[in-house]
XYZ file of C-alpha atoms in Angstrom:
662
model
C 0.158 0.040 0.012
C 1.017 3.858 -0.464
C 2.250 5.454 2.106
C -0.235 7.298 4.906
C 0.386 10.230 7.371
C -2.335 11.452 9.463
C -2.616 13.152 12.576
C -4.087 11.453 15.542
C -4.654 12.077 18.997
C -2.672 9.579 22.017
C -4.113 9.578 25.084
C -1.508 8.906 28.181
C -1.609 8.997 31.661
C 0.634 11.992 31.844
C 2.164 14.488 34.645
C 2.334 18.078 34.266
C 5.354 19.765 32.729
C 4.644 23.067 34.900
C 6.377 25.944 34.445
C 9.741 26.793 33.371
C 12.141 27.880 36.483
C 12.481 31.895 35.637
C 16.041 31.976 37.207
C 18.633 32.121 34.347
C 21.037 28.946 34.550
C 24.227 30.144 35.700
C 26.114 27.017 36.786
C 27.861 24.953 34.666
C 25.867 21.439 33.937
C 26.338 19.027 36.776
C 29.332 16.658 35.531
C 27.408 13.658 35.735
C 29.466 12.659 32.683
C 32.658 14.314 33.290
C 35.516 12.268 33.247
C 38.433 12.524 35.263
C 42.113 13.028 34.521
C 43.542 9.488 35.268
C 40.924 8.210 32.601
C 41.638 10.817 30.021
C 45.435 9.411 30.151
C 46.139 6.657 27.133
C 42.842 7.438 25.192
C 43.294 7.348 21.710
C 44.363 10.774 20.259
C 41.098 12.202 18.280
C 38.832 10.961 21.089
C 40.767 12.651 23.777
C 40.643 15.659 21.619
C 37.110 15.448 20.987
C 36.283 15.415 24.633
C 38.163 18.555 25.308
C 36.539 20.554 22.521
C 34.381 23.268 23.720
C 32.143 21.631 26.648
C 29.394 23.871 28.037
C 30.176 26.361 30.079
C 26.650 26.590 31.142
C 23.410 25.992 29.679
C 22.081 29.252 28.484
C 20.264 30.463 26.949
C 18.095 27.347 27.704
C 15.535 27.711 30.743
C 15.819 24.556 33.422
C 12.550 22.889 33.318
C 11.744 21.429 36.457
C 8.167 22.111 37.078
C 6.816 19.099 36.450
C 5.354 17.049 39.064
C 4.379 12.767 39.676
C 0.373 13.078 40.005
C -0.730 11.822 36.543
C -4.086 12.199 34.774
C -5.365 11.460 31.249
C -3.810 13.782 28.384
C -3.770 14.100 24.968
C -0.921 14.648 23.056
C -0.827 15.247 19.415
C 0.747 12.487 17.246
C 1.283 11.905 13.640
C 1.240 8.540 12.032
C 3.249 6.811 9.292
C 2.127 4.129 7.807
C 2.867 1.775 4.719
C 1.189 -1.576 5.753
C 4.386 -2.855 7.038
C 5.300 -0.660 9.254
C 3.272 1.970 11.400
C 5.474 4.582 13.569
C 4.150 7.039 15.863
C 5.891 10.506 16.321
C 5.215 12.969 18.997
C 6.339 16.652 17.399
C 5.142 18.081 20.629
C 7.711 16.138 22.908
C 11.008 16.383 20.530
C 10.034 15.099 17.870
C 9.875 11.286 19.693
C 8.952 7.972 18.115
C 6.638 7.013 20.260
C 6.133 3.266 18.719
C 7.302 1.534 15.638
C 5.178 -1.488 14.838
C 5.863 -4.248 12.644
C 2.417 -4.978 11.601
C 2.705 -8.620 9.506
C 4.067 -9.663 13.156
C 2.328 -7.132 15.227
C 5.404 -6.928 17.077
C 6.032 -3.765 18.672
C 9.581 -2.951 18.195
C 10.458 -0.366 20.989
C 9.748 0.131 24.268
C 6.554 2.039 24.146
C 6.671 4.017 27.769
C 2.562 3.688 28.813
C 3.017 6.982 30.644
C 4.443 10.449 30.412
C 6.599 11.166 33.412
C 9.249 13.824 33.292
C 12.395 13.259 35.081
C 15.555 15.362 35.731
C 17.821 13.316 33.129
C 17.866 16.061 29.796
C 20.287 18.650 30.598
C 18.064 21.018 31.284
C 15.722 18.846 33.361
C 12.428 17.257 32.128
C 12.980 14.113 30.423
C 11.047 11.198 29.615
C 11.818 7.570 28.799
C 10.745 5.439 26.007
C 10.822 5.173 22.249
C 13.438 6.722 19.277
C 14.656 10.074 20.619
C 16.796 12.593 18.806
C 19.827 14.094 21.104
C 21.273 17.100 19.944
C 23.509 20.080 21.767
C 25.774 18.905 24.274
C 26.814 15.747 26.065
C 23.625 14.336 27.683
C 19.681 14.185 26.605
C 19.126 17.265 24.593
C 16.880 20.239 25.775
C 14.768 19.886 23.393
C 13.528 16.471 25.085
C 10.118 17.925 26.295
C 9.857 20.974 23.393
C 7.841 21.256 20.822
C 9.443 21.016 17.124
C 8.408 22.024 13.746
C 6.267 19.412 11.711
C 5.339 19.442 8.023
C 4.997 17.286 4.924
C 7.306 17.634 2.280
C 8.277 14.832 -0.800
C 9.960 11.891 0.101
C 12.583 10.442 -2.367
C 10.435 7.714 -3.802
C 7.672 9.776 -5.025
C 5.873 9.654 -1.264
C 5.455 11.928 1.363
C 7.853 11.972 4.456
C 7.582 14.030 7.833
C 9.812 17.159 8.196
C 11.038 17.988 11.837
C 13.049 21.165 12.365
C 14.030 23.200 15.301
C 16.672 25.835 15.975
C 18.955 24.269 18.638
C 19.819 26.984 21.233
C 22.781 25.685 23.407
C 25.144 25.498 19.913
C 23.196 28.123 17.877
C 22.355 25.646 15.071
C 19.212 24.533 12.798
C 18.793 20.525 12.308
C 16.434 18.308 10.438
C 14.896 15.511 10.998
C 12.831 13.352 8.022
C 11.349 10.454 8.416
C 9.762 8.111 5.999
C 8.562 4.966 4.916
C 9.115 3.933 1.378
C 6.387 1.501 -0.296
C 6.534 -1.930 1.065
C 9.528 -1.496 3.338
C 10.206 -2.968 6.627
C 12.526 -0.087 7.683
C 11.673 3.423 8.879
C 14.500 5.865 7.210
C 15.306 8.738 8.906
C 17.289 11.648 7.212
C 19.328 14.017 9.519
C 21.098 17.358 8.795
C 22.747 19.785 11.079
C 24.082 23.062 9.501
C 26.326 25.926 10.358
C 25.163 29.002 9.237
C 27.407 30.861 11.077
C 30.780 32.291 9.983
C 32.726 30.199 13.033
C 32.981 26.486 13.880
C 30.741 25.131 15.873
C 31.001 22.104 18.398
C 28.543 19.207 17.428
C 26.900 16.202 19.551
C 24.660 14.087 17.924
C 22.946 10.400 19.233
C 19.741 8.848 18.555
C 18.860 6.881 21.209
C 16.352 4.252 21.232
C 14.577 2.144 23.766
C 14.096 -1.387 23.787
C 12.570 -4.086 26.219
C 15.346 -5.681 28.222
C 13.402 -8.665 29.193
C 15.043 -12.156 30.198
C 17.278 -13.154 27.097
C 17.398 -10.039 25.164
C 20.908 -9.501 23.836
C 22.137 -6.410 22.332
C 24.748 -7.343 18.937
C 26.824 -4.969 16.983
C 30.381 -5.321 15.001
C 32.841 -5.411 17.677
C 35.266 -7.124 19.923
C 35.877 -4.253 22.606
C 33.624 -1.305 24.109
C 34.624 1.891 26.185
C 32.645 1.353 29.496
C 31.555 4.332 31.294
C 30.055 4.576 34.610
C 28.994 6.351 37.059
C 31.798 6.454 39.096
C 33.425 8.604 35.702
C 36.206 6.055 34.489
C 35.936 5.190 30.827
C 38.079 2.152 30.414
C 38.504 -0.124 27.270
C 37.188 -3.425 27.923
C 36.384 -6.726 25.809
C 33.174 -7.757 24.413
C 30.672 -9.601 24.867
C 32.380 -10.805 28.473
C 34.052 -8.525 31.472
C 34.313 -9.355 35.234
C 32.688 -12.657 34.270
C 29.704 -11.585 32.969
C 28.425 -10.951 29.648
C 27.544 -7.447 29.454
C 25.466 -8.119 25.926
C 22.605 -9.147 28.217
C 21.195 -5.877 29.797
C 20.517 -7.788 32.906
C 24.306 -9.072 33.660
C 25.070 -5.923 34.555
C 24.585 -4.545 38.475
C 25.063 -0.983 37.889
C 23.919 1.676 35.292
C 26.563 1.755 32.651
C 27.356 2.761 29.094
C 29.030 0.586 26.538
C 30.617 2.516 23.493
C 31.269 -0.058 20.914
C 34.741 -0.104 18.964
C 32.828 -1.013 15.654
C 35.008 -2.721 13.403
C 36.601 -1.005 10.199
C 34.966 -3.904 8.105
C 31.676 -2.118 9.587
C 31.943 1.223 9.263
C 30.598 1.849 5.976
C 27.284 0.790 7.779
C 27.366 0.345 11.445
C 24.710 -1.266 12.916
C 23.561 -2.130 16.129
C 20.485 -4.884 17.472
C 18.417 -5.691 19.743
C 17.540 -9.511 19.747
C 15.185 -11.278 22.292
C 15.484 -14.938 23.368
C 13.829 -15.970 19.928
C 15.942 -14.054 17.795
C 13.623 -11.401 17.072
C 14.055 -7.718 17.812
C 15.156 -4.288 16.399
C 18.314 -3.315 14.238
C 19.133 0.147 14.007
C 21.932 0.678 10.989
C 23.471 4.224 9.123
C 25.399 5.479 6.768
C 29.345 5.573 7.733
C 29.205 9.359 9.643
C 27.040 8.298 12.318
C 30.095 6.112 13.409
C 29.070 5.412 17.227
C 27.147 2.502 18.552
C 26.597 2.135 22.225
C 24.614 0.144 24.962
C 23.186 1.490 27.939
C 21.900 -0.350 30.557
C 20.221 0.206 34.245
C 21.423 -2.866 35.313
C 19.977 -5.651 37.878
C 20.686 -3.482 41.296
C 18.442 -1.845 43.281
C 19.314 1.609 42.285
C 18.338 0.762 38.504
C 15.524 -1.035 39.308
C 14.493 1.770 41.459
C 14.841 4.208 38.259
C 13.177 1.979 36.125
C 10.043 2.223 38.544
C 10.575 6.037 38.517
C 10.128 6.394 34.791
C 7.300 4.139 34.126
C 4.246 2.212 35.745
C 5.722 -0.402 38.088
C 5.480 -3.847 36.567
C 5.309 -2.731 32.844
C 8.879 -4.114 32.323
C 12.015 -2.610 32.211
C 14.049 -1.047 28.857
C 17.681 -0.831 27.830
C 18.900 1.673 25.294
C 20.708 1.308 21.743
C 22.093 4.300 20.325
C 24.223 5.655 17.447
C 26.044 8.571 17.350
C 28.788 10.832 15.831
C 31.868 10.222 17.726
C 32.818 6.935 19.404
C 31.568 8.049 23.057
C 29.136 10.481 24.329
C 31.547 12.446 25.853
C 32.598 13.957 22.673
C 31.799 17.056 20.641
C 32.801 17.197 16.830
C 33.837 20.333 15.206
C 31.307 21.396 12.211
C 33.346 24.069 10.145
C 31.473 27.713 9.061
C 28.877 27.192 6.575
C 28.855 23.333 6.247
C 26.653 20.794 7.326
C 26.262 16.831 8.850
C 23.993 14.670 6.998
C 23.404 10.840 7.384
C 20.716 8.356 7.087
C 19.453 6.193 9.547
C 17.091 2.990 9.045
C 14.901 1.536 12.074
C 13.389 -2.174 11.041
C 12.387 -5.952 12.301
C 15.538 -8.364 12.469
C 15.443 -11.915 13.224
C 18.016 -14.458 13.582
C 19.075 -18.099 14.551
C 18.395 -17.849 17.988
C 20.901 -20.468 18.713
C 23.412 -18.861 17.034
C 23.136 -15.210 18.192
C 22.449 -16.505 22.133
C 25.375 -18.695 21.687
C 29.287 -18.334 23.499
C 30.676 -18.118 20.225
C 30.398 -14.109 20.097
C 32.012 -14.208 16.366
C 28.784 -16.373 14.900
C 26.436 -14.580 17.234
C 27.163 -11.145 15.568
C 27.980 -13.070 12.172
C 24.399 -14.207 12.290
C 23.173 -11.054 13.143
C 25.197 -9.195 10.632
C 23.967 -11.804 7.601
C 20.394 -11.365 8.495
C 21.140 -7.152 8.655
C 22.235 -8.072 4.707
C 19.435 -9.987 3.859
C 17.052 -7.267 5.159
C 19.125 -4.147 4.306
C 21.613 -4.953 1.339
C 24.900 -3.370 1.466
C 24.924 -0.001 -0.308
C 20.955 0.796 0.052
C 21.594 2.802 2.954
C 24.146 5.198 0.636
C 21.858 5.375 -2.471
C 18.837 6.079 -0.410
C 21.219 8.914 1.563
C 22.168 10.673 -1.678
C 18.438 10.323 -2.962
C 17.083 12.212 0.026
C 20.313 14.586 0.338
C 20.386 15.686 -3.440
C 16.438 15.508 -4.332
C 14.330 16.165 -0.734
C 16.264 17.774 1.983
C 16.218 21.210 0.579
C 12.373 20.632 -0.375
C 10.220 23.735 1.550
C 6.523 22.944 2.554
C 4.424 25.256 0.257
C 2.249 26.264 3.307
C -0.877 24.887 2.437
C -3.432 23.982 5.346
C -1.964 20.340 5.134
C 1.314 20.674 4.804
C 2.641 21.875 8.416
C 1.672 19.380 11.034
C 2.802 21.507 13.849
C 4.793 24.503 15.168
C 7.782 24.360 17.494
C 9.408 27.576 19.119
C 9.995 31.287 17.355
C 13.696 31.298 18.162
C 14.802 30.127 14.762
C 12.531 32.845 13.394
C 14.311 35.499 15.633
C 17.768 34.266 14.587
C 16.770 34.038 10.943
C 15.649 37.168 10.828
C 18.831 38.711 12.774
C 21.133 37.079 10.837
C 19.679 36.994 7.147
C 20.203 33.120 6.705
C 18.936 31.244 4.005
C 17.925 27.777 4.779
C 15.945 25.694 2.570
C 14.091 22.956 3.748
C 13.829 24.246 7.186
C 11.890 27.578 7.115
C 11.249 29.922 10.364
C 8.799 31.957 9.252
C 8.161 35.586 11.152
C 4.447 34.146 11.757
C 6.017 31.626 14.393
C 7.369 34.661 16.905
C 6.186 34.537 20.226
C 5.776 36.566 23.404
C 9.318 35.389 24.730
C 10.787 36.950 21.311
C 9.257 40.091 21.648
C 11.506 42.353 23.706
C 14.696 40.725 21.697
C 13.125 41.373 18.294
C 12.306 45.089 19.780
C 16.491 45.338 20.720
C 17.203 44.372 17.486
C 15.469 47.111 15.450
C 15.445 49.719 18.195
C 18.366 49.230 19.737
C 16.802 48.912 23.403
C 15.737 46.242 25.207
C 11.756 47.491 26.624
C 10.707 46.746 30.060
C 7.421 45.124 30.703
C 4.337 47.149 31.606
C 3.573 45.401 34.817
C 6.235 44.117 37.477
C 7.013 40.219 36.714
C 9.709 37.855 36.839
C 12.576 38.779 34.048
C 12.034 36.712 30.871
C 14.700 34.457 29.122
C 17.714 35.821 28.338
C 20.390 35.740 24.941
C 23.726 35.096 25.399
C 25.566 34.818 21.829
C 27.717 37.240 20.983
C 25.637 39.108 18.713
C 22.848 40.161 21.528
C 25.727 40.384 23.987
C 27.104 43.384 21.644
C 23.367 44.926 21.110
C 23.075 44.856 25.261
C 26.271 46.464 25.331
C 25.111 49.426 23.470
C 21.667 49.629 24.738
C 20.264 52.083 27.163
C 21.642 50.850 30.585
C 18.543 50.431 32.516
C 18.477 47.936 35.232
C 16.785 45.446 33.117
C 19.293 45.413 30.198
C 22.353 45.192 32.868
C 20.729 41.981 34.113
C 20.454 40.763 30.648
C 24.264 42.019 30.006
C 25.768 40.495 32.908
C 23.890 37.109 31.673
C 25.368 37.391 28.693
C 28.988 38.356 30.137
C 28.833 35.383 32.656
C 28.424 32.966 30.278
C 31.160 34.351 27.681
C 33.310 33.789 30.858
C 33.577 36.961 31.851
C 32.298 36.340 35.448
C 34.383 40.283 36.840
C 32.681 42.066 34.145
C 29.280 40.447 34.388
C 29.164 41.136 38.379
C 29.646 44.684 37.638
C 26.726 44.876 35.397
C 24.695 43.219 38.281
C 25.789 45.908 40.678
C 25.274 48.850 38.523
C 21.821 47.447 38.000
C 20.989 46.779 41.626
C 21.676 50.415 42.378
C 18.510 51.784 40.453
C 16.358 48.043 40.238
C 12.924 48.753 41.472
C 12.731 44.527 41.852
C 16.164 43.589 43.092
C 15.934 40.118 43.491
C 17.053 38.942 39.940
C 20.125 40.925 40.030
C 20.777 39.580 44.143
C 20.380 36.189 42.995
C 22.948 36.426 40.022
C 25.369 37.929 42.620
C 24.843 35.109 45.250
C 25.328 32.714 42.695
C 28.482 34.434 41.573
C 29.530 34.493 45.289
C 28.956 31.228 46.136
C 31.198 29.960 42.817
C 33.878 32.020 43.943
C 33.851 29.837 47.230
C 32.592 33.067 49.612
C 29.508 31.252 51.303
C 28.756 33.816 53.633
C 27.912 36.447 51.471
C 26.450 34.004 48.707
C 23.953 33.137 51.951
C 23.441 37.017 52.735
C 22.318 37.526 49.352
C 20.355 34.643 48.961
C 18.389 36.007 51.887
C 18.049 39.460 50.798
C 16.769 37.740 47.229
C 14.264 35.806 48.910
C 13.128 38.775 51.141
C 12.612 40.924 48.257
C 11.028 38.271 46.277
C 8.366 37.051 49.056
C 7.499 40.989 49.418
C 7.115 41.581 45.649
C 5.644 38.172 44.396
C 1.991 37.900 43.242
C -0.253 35.348 42.142
C -0.112 33.193 38.896
C 2.243 30.290 38.048
C 5.220 32.281 36.948
C 5.733 33.781 40.487
C 5.162 30.505 41.927
C 7.894 29.073 39.850
C 10.074 32.098 40.918
C 9.318 31.419 44.725
C 10.182 27.387 44.313
C 13.276 28.374 42.451
C 14.589 31.009 44.952
C 13.629 29.179 47.875
C 15.540 25.810 47.315
C 18.543 27.535 46.369
C 18.567 30.146 49.331
C 17.669 27.532 51.787
C 20.290 25.178 50.339
C 23.105 28.055 50.451
C 22.333 28.888 53.945
C 22.270 25.568 55.509
C 25.664 25.231 53.687
C 26.802 28.183 55.357
C 25.864 26.800 58.468
C 22.771 28.961 59.227
C 19.910 27.241 59.872
C 18.089 30.242 61.558
C 18.643 31.831 57.651
C 17.253 28.805 56.102
C 14.120 28.746 58.820
C 13.338 32.270 57.930
C 13.228 31.377 53.942
C 10.769 28.333 54.963
C 8.339 30.562 57.174
C 7.878 32.563 54.278
C 7.305 29.791 51.640
C 4.025 29.359 50.200
C 2.077 26.548 52.019
C 1.444 24.745 48.713
C 5.487 24.807 47.836
C 6.123 23.417 51.479
C 4.780 19.943 50.182
C 6.871 19.470 47.015
C 9.237 16.719 47.213
C 12.630 19.108 46.938
C 11.133 21.050 49.717
C 10.341 18.014 52.173
C 13.717 16.862 51.939
C 15.357 20.390 52.609
C 12.827 20.243 55.487
C 14.618 16.870 56.847
C 17.810 18.722 56.188
C 16.941 21.902 58.040
C 15.575 20.439 61.447
C 18.434 18.496 61.451
C 20.649 21.100 61.431
C 18.435 22.736 64.312
C 19.159 19.194 65.987
C 16.401 17.526 65.320
C 17.135 14.281 64.054
C 14.451 12.249 65.190
C 11.928 14.516 63.244
C 14.030 14.935 60.401
C 13.966 10.779 60.085
C 10.425 11.246 60.515
C 9.961 13.070 57.051
C 11.566 10.236 55.215
C 9.336 7.590 57.411
C 6.321 9.447 56.341
C 7.241 9.561 52.297
C 7.926 12.111 50.220
C 8.848 11.742 46.056
C 11.563 14.539 44.904
C 10.190 14.645 41.494
C 13.201 16.488 40.181
C 15.911 14.059 41.378
C 18.781 14.494 39.414
C 20.327 11.479 37.426
C 23.432 10.428 39.418
C 22.534 12.512 42.273
C 23.027 10.841 45.893
C 21.379 13.528 48.003
C 18.542 10.926 49.167
C 21.280 8.838 50.422
C 23.582 11.046 52.052
C 20.677 12.771 53.975
C 19.356 9.206 55.153
C 23.035 8.447 56.356
C 23.430 11.222 58.613
C 19.880 10.552 60.267
C 19.780 6.908 60.332
C 22.449 3.917 60.589
C 19.732 1.812 59.020
C 19.546 0.943 55.595
C 18.405 3.048 53.346
C 14.826 2.801 52.385
C 14.236 1.124 48.777
C 11.607 3.907 47.960
C 14.689 6.413 48.212
C 17.503 4.248 46.608
C 18.161 5.779 43.520
C 21.909 4.724 43.478
C 23.796 4.425 40.463
C 27.256 3.632 41.114
C 28.552 0.974 43.985
C 29.227 2.425 47.357
C 32.455 3.815 47.879
């Protein structure tokens, strides 16, 4: 049958995303994926170079998304379904373009791990992320800041004369446009995905890309790739070369044969470099294969492991009892610790394919690793003959990648953000295939559009928490020449901070503070600067002043509640770190009652009670039970606080430990 594309509603039990955190993300990423100096020694030269290439200084201009909760209710999502009678792919443009489901229709098999709920958790670079399906990760080491954000989506011609779904956006951490084109050739058992990342600037850019596919980890599932070695990276933050498949008396190609969460980055053999691949096959030899053209060279297995922490995370991300998952992944570099240089005016493009794979189970699950991966490779050759992807990539890149949606009512399927439109207007970029029309501009872009057109950043008509800051060099230049009112000084300081000019950023914030009618945003920025400079006392003072100012100014509405929540957490943490529980108690007393019931504040309440000498009361907070919705990947706060309150084992509900005890 001919391929069809249709929009359908998808209803899932879903937790609310809530408002974004209005405080600018001045701190560097958390370092969960940092590599220690000992591990860097002896790495291959190209890997070591790319690991050190352009790490993020901050998450600016992206905002942190930490307003989500854990109470789920039925919610309808806009989905796009692509169907050719052989495969049915369900895509969620409003959630980072995630492929939610991929069903092989002749057998009725779901090829992916399909999460039955939408439950955000703190795994994306900027917070909110959810598990399951196929996700497109661009930006920097970690899950993309677009995990829970809408992308533009439209119908465009496919290379075979049918239609395909194009997803595109402006990735703001690296300031780059990208596109993902999905189509199902007639009678094909494979979903084709064409990806392009462009650098329209006059300077090189650091690029990161990994396509992550969640697959059922069920008993007997084995992951196969054309490799004899892999780089192991665990939450101990050490990268080491290990043999495949067996290491430390366990076969690590079976996801449940590891105790703790870990990454296994495969050294794909030269013979497979033109079409690298990876597959996950169940005990009967059935499952999913992913293959690509050669540019997407990396392959990886991520496992949660069979230990208590990994099992708890699996429950946290979905419904208990629905089965766990592992991830098979493909990327531009050998490991996810690396960023790749893209020169000015250049692009990266490649083609991926996802589809069913079946092989003789006795071969793929035998002790002979060479025979196992050869069996999977032979099955893939039969399903997707060598040369197929290169030919499809050429047909797509030369004939379809630049095709614009013509703007008809049936062509645009979804709208993303207005940030790309703002950058295209300012830069005058020509980006065939990925239009960012002026009609997509939103309220968040209006003051920046005014700055570009008039040279002045307007002040809002009423007192509200400051809007998002922009930090690219061209915006910083405009702020430096704009009239120096307090709000402009605030945004200028954020841009200078991002550029690494911390001293000048502090001077800008201090200038703004002298005349600011609303002092707390500037005080908070200065508090972060003090904290990172090692001055805990002054940081605590400024945090206390900032929260006092905010509490006196705050009004009703989600934006103000989000500001109180974010600043309250930071202020209490800083005051406790400075050994000032009375100051932390003063912040607690001024919090809205509803905020005190949030999991992060229940944890802070336990820490505050312990600091005040009420250890029994602090322990009862844990015993009464709470959930810290925004618990960060790799964070060990729960176990650390519990260990100060009790000699008893950590209760299972709080056991999210991702590494062996130190």
